[in-house]
Coordinates of C-alpha atoms in Angstrom, one line a residue:
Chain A
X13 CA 4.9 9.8 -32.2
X14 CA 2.0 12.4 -32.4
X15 CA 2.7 15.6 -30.7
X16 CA 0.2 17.8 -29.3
X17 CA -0.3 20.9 -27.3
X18 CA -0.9 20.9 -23.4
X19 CA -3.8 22.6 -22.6
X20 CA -2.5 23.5 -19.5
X21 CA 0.9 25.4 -20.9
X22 CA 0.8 25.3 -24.5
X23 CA 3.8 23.4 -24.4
X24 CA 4.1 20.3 -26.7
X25 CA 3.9 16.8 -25.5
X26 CA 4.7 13.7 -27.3
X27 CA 2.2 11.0 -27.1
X28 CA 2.9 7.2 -28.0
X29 CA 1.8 6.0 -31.5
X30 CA -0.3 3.5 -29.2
X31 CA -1.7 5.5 -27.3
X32 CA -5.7 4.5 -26.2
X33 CA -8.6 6.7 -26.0
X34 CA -8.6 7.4 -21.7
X35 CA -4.9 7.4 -21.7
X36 CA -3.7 9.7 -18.6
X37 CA -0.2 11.3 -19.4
X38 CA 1.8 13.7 -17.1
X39 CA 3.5 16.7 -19.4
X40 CA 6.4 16.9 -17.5
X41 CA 7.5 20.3 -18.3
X42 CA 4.5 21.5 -16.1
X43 CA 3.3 18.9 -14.4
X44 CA 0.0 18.9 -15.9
X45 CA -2.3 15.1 -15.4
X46 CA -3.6 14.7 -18.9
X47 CA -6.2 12.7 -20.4
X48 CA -6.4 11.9 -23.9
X49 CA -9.6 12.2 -26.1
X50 CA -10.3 10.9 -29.2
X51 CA -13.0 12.1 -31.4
X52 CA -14.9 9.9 -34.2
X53 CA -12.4 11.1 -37.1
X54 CA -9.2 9.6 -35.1
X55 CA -8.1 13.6 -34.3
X56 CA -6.1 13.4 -31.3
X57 CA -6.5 16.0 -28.0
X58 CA -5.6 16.5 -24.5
X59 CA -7.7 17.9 -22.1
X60 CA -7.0 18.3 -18.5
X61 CA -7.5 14.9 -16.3
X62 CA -9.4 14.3 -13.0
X63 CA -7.9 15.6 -10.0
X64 CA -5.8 13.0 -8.0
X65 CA -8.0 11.3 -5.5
X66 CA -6.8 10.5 -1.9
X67 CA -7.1 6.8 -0.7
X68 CA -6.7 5.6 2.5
X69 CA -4.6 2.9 4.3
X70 CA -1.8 1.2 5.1
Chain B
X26 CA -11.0 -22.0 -14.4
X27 CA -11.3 -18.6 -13.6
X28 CA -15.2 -17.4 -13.8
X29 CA -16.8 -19.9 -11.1
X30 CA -16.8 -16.8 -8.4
X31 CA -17.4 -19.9 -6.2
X32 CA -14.1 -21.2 -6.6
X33 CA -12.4 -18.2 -6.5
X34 CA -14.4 -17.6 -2.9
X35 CA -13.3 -20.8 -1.7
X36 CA -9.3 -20.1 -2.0
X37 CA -9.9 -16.8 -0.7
X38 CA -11.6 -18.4 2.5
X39 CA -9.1 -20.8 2.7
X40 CA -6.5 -17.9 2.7
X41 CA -8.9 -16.1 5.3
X42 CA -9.4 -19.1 7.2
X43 CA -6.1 -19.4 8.3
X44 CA -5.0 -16.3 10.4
X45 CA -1.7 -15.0 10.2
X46 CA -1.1 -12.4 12.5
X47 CA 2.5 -10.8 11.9
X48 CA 4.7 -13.3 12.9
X49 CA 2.9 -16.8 12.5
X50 CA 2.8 -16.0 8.5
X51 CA 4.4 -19.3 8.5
X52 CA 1.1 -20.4 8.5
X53 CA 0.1 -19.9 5.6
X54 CA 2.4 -21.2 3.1
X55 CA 1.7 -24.8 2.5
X56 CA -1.3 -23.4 1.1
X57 CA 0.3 -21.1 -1.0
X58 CA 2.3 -23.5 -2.1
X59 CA -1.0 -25.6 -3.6
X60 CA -2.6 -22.6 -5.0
X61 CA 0.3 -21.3 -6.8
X62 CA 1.5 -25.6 -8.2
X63 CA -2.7 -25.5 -9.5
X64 CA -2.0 -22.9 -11.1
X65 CA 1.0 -23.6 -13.2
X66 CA 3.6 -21.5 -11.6
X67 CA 6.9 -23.4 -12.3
X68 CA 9.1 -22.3 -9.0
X69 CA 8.1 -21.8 -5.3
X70 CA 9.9 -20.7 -2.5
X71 CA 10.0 -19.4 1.4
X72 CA 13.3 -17.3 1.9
X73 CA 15.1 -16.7 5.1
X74 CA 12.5 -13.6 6.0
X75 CA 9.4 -16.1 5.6
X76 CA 8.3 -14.1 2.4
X77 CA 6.6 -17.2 0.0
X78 CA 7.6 -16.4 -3.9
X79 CA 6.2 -18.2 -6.8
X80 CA 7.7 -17.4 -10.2
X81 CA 7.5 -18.8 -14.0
X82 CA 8.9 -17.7 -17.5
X83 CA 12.4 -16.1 -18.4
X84 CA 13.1 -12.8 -19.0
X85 CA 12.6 -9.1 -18.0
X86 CA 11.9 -9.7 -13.8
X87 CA 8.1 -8.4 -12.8
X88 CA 7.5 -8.7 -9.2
X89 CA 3.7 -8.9 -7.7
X90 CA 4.0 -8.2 -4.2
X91 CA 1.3 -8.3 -1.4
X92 CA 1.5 -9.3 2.0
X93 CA 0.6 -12.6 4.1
X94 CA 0.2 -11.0 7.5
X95 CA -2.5 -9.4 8.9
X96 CA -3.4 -6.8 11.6
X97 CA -3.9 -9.2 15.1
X98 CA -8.0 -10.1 15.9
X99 CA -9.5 -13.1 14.4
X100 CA -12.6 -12.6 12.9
X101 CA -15.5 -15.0 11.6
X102 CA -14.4 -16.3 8.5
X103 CA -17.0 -16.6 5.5
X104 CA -18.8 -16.2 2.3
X105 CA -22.4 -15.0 1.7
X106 CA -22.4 -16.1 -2.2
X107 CA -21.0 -12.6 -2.8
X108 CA -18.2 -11.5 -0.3
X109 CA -15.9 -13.2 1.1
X110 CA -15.9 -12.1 5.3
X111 CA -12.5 -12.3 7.6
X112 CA -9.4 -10.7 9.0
X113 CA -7.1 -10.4 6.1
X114 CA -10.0 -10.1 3.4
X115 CA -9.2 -6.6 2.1
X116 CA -5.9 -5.9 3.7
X117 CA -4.4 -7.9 2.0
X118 CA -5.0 -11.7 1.1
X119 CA -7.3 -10.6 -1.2
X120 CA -5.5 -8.2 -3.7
X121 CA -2.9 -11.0 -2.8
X122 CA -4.9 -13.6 -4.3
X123 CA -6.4 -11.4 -7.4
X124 CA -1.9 -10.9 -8.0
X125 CA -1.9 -15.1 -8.3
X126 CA -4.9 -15.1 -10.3
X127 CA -3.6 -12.6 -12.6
X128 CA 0.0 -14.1 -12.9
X129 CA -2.0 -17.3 -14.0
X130 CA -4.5 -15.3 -16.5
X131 CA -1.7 -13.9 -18.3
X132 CA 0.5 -16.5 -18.3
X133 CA -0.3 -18.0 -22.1
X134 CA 0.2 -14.5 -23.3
X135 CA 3.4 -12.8 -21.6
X136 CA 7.0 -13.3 -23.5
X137 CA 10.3 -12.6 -22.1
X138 CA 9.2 -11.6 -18.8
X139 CA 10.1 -13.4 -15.7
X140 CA 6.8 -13.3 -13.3
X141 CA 7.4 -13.2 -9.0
X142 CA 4.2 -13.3 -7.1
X143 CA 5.5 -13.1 -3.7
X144 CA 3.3 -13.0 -0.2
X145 CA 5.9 -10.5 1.9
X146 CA 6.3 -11.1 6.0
X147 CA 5.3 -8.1 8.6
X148 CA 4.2 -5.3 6.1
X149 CA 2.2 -4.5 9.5
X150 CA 4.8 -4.3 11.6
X151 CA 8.1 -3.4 10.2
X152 CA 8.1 -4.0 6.7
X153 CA 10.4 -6.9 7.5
X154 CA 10.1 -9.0 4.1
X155 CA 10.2 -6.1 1.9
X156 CA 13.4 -5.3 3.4
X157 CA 14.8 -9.0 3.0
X158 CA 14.6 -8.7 -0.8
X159 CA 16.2 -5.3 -0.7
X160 CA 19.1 -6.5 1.4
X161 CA 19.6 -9.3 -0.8
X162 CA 19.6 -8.1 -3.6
X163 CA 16.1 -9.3 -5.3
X164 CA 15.8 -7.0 -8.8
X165 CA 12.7 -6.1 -10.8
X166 CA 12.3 -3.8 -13.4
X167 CA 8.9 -3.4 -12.5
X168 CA 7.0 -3.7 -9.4
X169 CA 2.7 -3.5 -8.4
X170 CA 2.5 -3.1 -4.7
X171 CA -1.1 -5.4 -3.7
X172 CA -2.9 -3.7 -1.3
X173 CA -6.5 -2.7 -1.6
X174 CA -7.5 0.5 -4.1
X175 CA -10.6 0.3 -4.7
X176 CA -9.2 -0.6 -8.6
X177 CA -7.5 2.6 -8.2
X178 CA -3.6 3.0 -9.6
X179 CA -1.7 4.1 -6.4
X180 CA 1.2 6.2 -7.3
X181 CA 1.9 7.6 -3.7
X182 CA 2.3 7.1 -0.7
X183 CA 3.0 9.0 2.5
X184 CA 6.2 8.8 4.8
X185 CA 5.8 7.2 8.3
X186 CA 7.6 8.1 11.7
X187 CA 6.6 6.1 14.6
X188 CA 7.7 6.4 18.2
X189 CA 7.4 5.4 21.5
X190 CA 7.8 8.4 24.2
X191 CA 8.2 8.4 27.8
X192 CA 8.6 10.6 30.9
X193 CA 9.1 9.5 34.7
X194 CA 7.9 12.1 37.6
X195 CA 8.0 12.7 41.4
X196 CA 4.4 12.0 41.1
X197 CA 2.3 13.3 44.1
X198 CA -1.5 13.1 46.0
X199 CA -4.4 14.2 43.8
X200 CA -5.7 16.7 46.3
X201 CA -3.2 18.9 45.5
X202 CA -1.1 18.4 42.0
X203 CA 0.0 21.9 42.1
X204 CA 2.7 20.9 44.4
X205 CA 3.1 17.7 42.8
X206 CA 4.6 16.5 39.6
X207 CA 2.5 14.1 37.0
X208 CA 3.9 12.5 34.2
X209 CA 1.0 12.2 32.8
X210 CA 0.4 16.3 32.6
X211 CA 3.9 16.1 31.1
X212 CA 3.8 13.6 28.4
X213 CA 0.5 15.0 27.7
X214 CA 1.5 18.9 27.1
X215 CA 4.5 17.2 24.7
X216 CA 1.4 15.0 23.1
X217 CA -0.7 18.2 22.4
X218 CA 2.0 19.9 21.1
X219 CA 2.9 17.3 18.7
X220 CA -0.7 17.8 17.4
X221 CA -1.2 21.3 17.1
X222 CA 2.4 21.2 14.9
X223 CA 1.1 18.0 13.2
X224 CA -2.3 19.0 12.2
X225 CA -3.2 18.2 8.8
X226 CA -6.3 16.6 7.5
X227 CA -5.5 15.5 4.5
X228 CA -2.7 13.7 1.8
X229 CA -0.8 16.8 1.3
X230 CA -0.4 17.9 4.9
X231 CA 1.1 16.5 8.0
X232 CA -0.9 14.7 10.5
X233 CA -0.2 13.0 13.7
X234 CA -1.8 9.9 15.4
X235 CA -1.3 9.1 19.3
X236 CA -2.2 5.2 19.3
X237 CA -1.4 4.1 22.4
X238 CA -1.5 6.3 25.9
X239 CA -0.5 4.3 29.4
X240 CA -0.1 5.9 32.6
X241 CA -1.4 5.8 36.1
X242 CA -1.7 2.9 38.2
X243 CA -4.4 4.4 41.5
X244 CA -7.2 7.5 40.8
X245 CA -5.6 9.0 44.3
X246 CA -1.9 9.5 43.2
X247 CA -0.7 11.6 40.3
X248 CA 1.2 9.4 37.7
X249 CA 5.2 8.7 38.3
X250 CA 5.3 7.1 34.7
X251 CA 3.7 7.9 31.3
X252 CA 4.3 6.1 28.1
X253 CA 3.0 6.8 24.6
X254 CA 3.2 5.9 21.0
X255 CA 3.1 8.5 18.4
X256 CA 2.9 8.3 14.5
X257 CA 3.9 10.8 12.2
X258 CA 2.6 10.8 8.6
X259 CA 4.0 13.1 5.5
X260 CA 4.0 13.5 1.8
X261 CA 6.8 14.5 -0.3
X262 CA 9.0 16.9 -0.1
X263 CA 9.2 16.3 3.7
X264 CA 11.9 13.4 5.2
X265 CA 11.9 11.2 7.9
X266 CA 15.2 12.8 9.2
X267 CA 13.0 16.5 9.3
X268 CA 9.7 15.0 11.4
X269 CA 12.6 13.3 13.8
X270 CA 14.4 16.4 14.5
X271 CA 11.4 18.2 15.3
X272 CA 10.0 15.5 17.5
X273 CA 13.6 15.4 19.2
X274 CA 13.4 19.1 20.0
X275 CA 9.8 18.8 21.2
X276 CA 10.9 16.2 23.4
X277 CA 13.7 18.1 25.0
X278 CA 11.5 21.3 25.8
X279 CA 9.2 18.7 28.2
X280 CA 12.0 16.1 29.1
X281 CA 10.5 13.4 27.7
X282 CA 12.8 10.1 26.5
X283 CA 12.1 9.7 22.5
X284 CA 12.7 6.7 20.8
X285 CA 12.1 5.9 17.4
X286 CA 11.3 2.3 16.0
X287 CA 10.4 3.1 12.6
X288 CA 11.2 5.7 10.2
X289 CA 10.0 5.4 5.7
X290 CA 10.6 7.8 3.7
X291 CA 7.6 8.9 1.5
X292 CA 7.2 7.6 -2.3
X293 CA 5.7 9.2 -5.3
X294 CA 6.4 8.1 -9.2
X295 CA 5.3 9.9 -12.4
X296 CA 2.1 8.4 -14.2
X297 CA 4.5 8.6 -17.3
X298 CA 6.3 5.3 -15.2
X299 CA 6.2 2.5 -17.5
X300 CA 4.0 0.1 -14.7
X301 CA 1.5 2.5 -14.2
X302 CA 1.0 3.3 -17.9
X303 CA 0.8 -0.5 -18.6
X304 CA -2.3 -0.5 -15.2
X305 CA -4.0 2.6 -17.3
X306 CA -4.2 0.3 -20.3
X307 CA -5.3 -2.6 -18.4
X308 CA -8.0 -0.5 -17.1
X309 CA -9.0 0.9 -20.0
X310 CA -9.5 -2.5 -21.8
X311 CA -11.2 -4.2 -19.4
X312 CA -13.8 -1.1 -19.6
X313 CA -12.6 0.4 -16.0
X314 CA -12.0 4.0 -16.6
X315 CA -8.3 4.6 -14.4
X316 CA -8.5 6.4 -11.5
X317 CA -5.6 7.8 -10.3
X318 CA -4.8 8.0 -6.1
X319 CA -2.5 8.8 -3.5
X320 CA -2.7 6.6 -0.4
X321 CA -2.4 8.7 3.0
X322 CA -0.8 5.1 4.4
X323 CA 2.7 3.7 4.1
X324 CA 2.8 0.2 3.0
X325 CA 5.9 -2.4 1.3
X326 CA 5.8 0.3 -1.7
X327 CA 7.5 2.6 -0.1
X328 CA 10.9 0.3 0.3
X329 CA 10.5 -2.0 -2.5
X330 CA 10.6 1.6 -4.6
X331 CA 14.6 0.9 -3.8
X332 CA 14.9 -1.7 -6.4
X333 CA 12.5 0.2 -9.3
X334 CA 11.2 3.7 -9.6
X335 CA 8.5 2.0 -12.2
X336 CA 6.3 0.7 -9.4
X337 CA 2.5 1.6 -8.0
X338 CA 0.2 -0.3 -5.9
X339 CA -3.1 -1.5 -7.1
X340 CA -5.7 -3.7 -6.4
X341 CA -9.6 -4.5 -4.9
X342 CA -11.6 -3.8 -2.0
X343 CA -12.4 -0.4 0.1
X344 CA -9.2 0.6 2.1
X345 CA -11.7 1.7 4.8
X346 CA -12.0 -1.9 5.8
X347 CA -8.6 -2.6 6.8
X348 CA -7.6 -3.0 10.0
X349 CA -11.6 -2.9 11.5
X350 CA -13.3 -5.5 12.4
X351 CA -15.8 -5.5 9.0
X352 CA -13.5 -6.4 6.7
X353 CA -14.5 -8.2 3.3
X354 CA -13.5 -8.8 0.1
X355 CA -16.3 -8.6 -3.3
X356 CA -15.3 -11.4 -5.7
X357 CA -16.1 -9.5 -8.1
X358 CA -13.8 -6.9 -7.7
X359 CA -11.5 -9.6 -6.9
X360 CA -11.8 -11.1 -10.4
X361 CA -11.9 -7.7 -12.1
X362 CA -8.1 -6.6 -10.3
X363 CA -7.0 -10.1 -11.9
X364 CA -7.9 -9.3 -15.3
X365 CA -6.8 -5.7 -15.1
X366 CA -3.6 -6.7 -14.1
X367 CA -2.7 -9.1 -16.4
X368 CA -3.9 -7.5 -19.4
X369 CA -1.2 -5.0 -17.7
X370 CA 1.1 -7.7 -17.8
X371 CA 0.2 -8.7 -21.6
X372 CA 0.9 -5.1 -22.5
X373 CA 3.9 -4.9 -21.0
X374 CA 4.8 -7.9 -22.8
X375 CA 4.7 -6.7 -26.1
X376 CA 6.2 -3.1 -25.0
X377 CA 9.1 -5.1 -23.6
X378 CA 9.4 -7.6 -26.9
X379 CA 9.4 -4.3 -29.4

């Protein structure tokens, strides 16, 4: 399992080995939303996700 | 079978067709029944609740749940080639039907799991069949709540209180109510209290919702009855228990009679959950980049989230739709939930069988 760095912290996060280009993680030491980006080498990064949206309903 | 958008329009009408107001969901399940048997789902099933449940394969239990009832008000039912017009369209016999569709897509493909698709009874009312299965027992390891998202992954939902309140007064003539007594003034002061404490505007906050307001019976005489009904929404960390407390102690200061006839907690799960991360995937290979939400609503998540902590709700159409009289339902999206969700279901297979 890759580990990388949260770029909300700088605390480590482990990421699956099959993890997809898009993926959205939570680090749960600080409750960061993450989203993971690939570049064209296969280098691995997080950066910080979109915020939540709010839905309505139900 | 799955690409003629004319087909799919056609079960969705007949679905639509047939309105199923809470309590005459009954209604509706000979023709679930058909749907599910064409689409090679080995068992079917109505339980004591009235909740309809499909199922095939062996294995690790995944339960697709939507609801069969719908808000009361019939409304024209049909399809202009690209959506699919009616009461129940978005909320929900459409993400219903996309949770059938996708069951049957990824049936070739799934090992080891054990698939429910089940149409729940009175998610509008009282959340009556989503309590059934808890009571009795039902397990799944993972459960997707259908209800419409917009394609977004719902991981939250807010808590609901709702009550009916109700004050009696000495009444009096309207020429001079300062030496009278309405209970109309009363239960109205308690009402706008209620919403100056309850006052949010958004997800994270609280907000309150008077629905229903009866009182008076001739324009001359000040009211000897008043009646309301009140609903209460909140995120997490608040509880049910809290909101009640401080509606009770409201109450008392005005003397109004409180009673409550529905109290949910709220629900909110990790995205690390093992069902939502198997939804991002799906997303992400049927080209839909995820979108993440929180629902201000309460809906059958909030219990089922009893039986499985990896559980979100999912699935098409615009929420604004539900419950108003322009309700509809794009195929499109309809198909596109479908394919989502089972290549969800595929990748959960084959996280399940390693």
């Amino acid at each position: 399992m890759p580990t990388l760095t949260c770029p909300v912290c700088g605390g480590e996060i482990e990421i699956p080995d099959d993890a997809l280009p898009g993926e959205l993680f939570e680090h749960e030491e600080c409750g960061a939303q993450l989203e993971l980006e690939v570049d064209e080498n296969g280098n691995m990064k997080l950066k910080e996700a979109e915020e939540i949206s709010e839905d309505w309903g139900e | 079978m799955f690409a003629d958008i004319d087909d799919i329009a056609e079960l969705l009408l007949r679905l639509v067709k047939t309105y199923t107001p809470s309590g005459r969901e009954n209604r509706l399940h000979d023709i679930l029944s058909e749907i599910v048997e064409e689409f090679g789902y080995e068992e079917k099933y109505v339980d004591e609740a009235g909740n309809f449940i499909a199922s095939y394969g062996e294995g690790v239990p995944i339960l697709l749940a939507s609801h069969i009832d719908t808000v009361p008000g019939e409304l024209k039912a049909y399809f202009d080639g690209e959506r699919v017009y009616g009461r129940g369209a978005v909320d929900a016999k459409g993400p219903l039907l996309s949770y059938i569709l996708a069951g049957a897509l990824a049936m070739k493909n799934v090992n080891g799991l054990k698939i429910y698709v089940a149409g729940l009874v009175r998610e509008e009312v009282d959340g009556l069949g989503a309590r059934h299965l808890i009571n009795n027992g039902f397990k799944a390891d993972h459960i997707l709540i259908g209800e419409p998202t917009n394609l977004g992954i719902a991981i939250a939902y807010r808590g609901s209180v709702s009550c009916r309140v109700s004050v009696k007064a000495r009444g009096g003539h309207s020429s001079a109510p300062y030496i009278g007594d309405s209970a109309l003034d009363r239960i109205l002061k308690f009402l706008m209290d209620v919403k100056e404490k309850y006052h949010g505007s958004s997800y994270d906050e609280i907000t309150s919702a008077i629905t229903v307001l009866r009182a008076g019976d001739w324009p001359g005489n000040l009211p000897e009855e008043a009646s309301a009904h009140l609903n209460v929404r909140f995120p997490k960390p608040h509880k049910p228990d809290e909101i009640i407390a401080e509606l009770k102690a409201l109450s008392e200061k005005y003397g109004i009679e409180l009673n409550i006839i529905d109290s949910t907690p709220p629900i909110e799960v990790s995205i690390n959950s093992l069902i939502v991360r198997m939804m991002i995937r799906g997303c992400l290979k049927n080209q839909v980049k995820p979108r993440i939400v929180k629902k201000t609503g309460t809906s059958d998540m909030n219990l089922l989230a009893k039986i499985t902590k990896s559980i979100a709700a999912f699935g098409p159409g615009d929420s604004r739709l539900a419950h108003t009289r322009l309700e509809f339902m794009n195929i499109r999206d309809l198909l596109k939930a479908s394919e989502i969700i089972a290549s969800a279901l595929i990748e959960l297979s084959k996280k399940i069988s390693h």
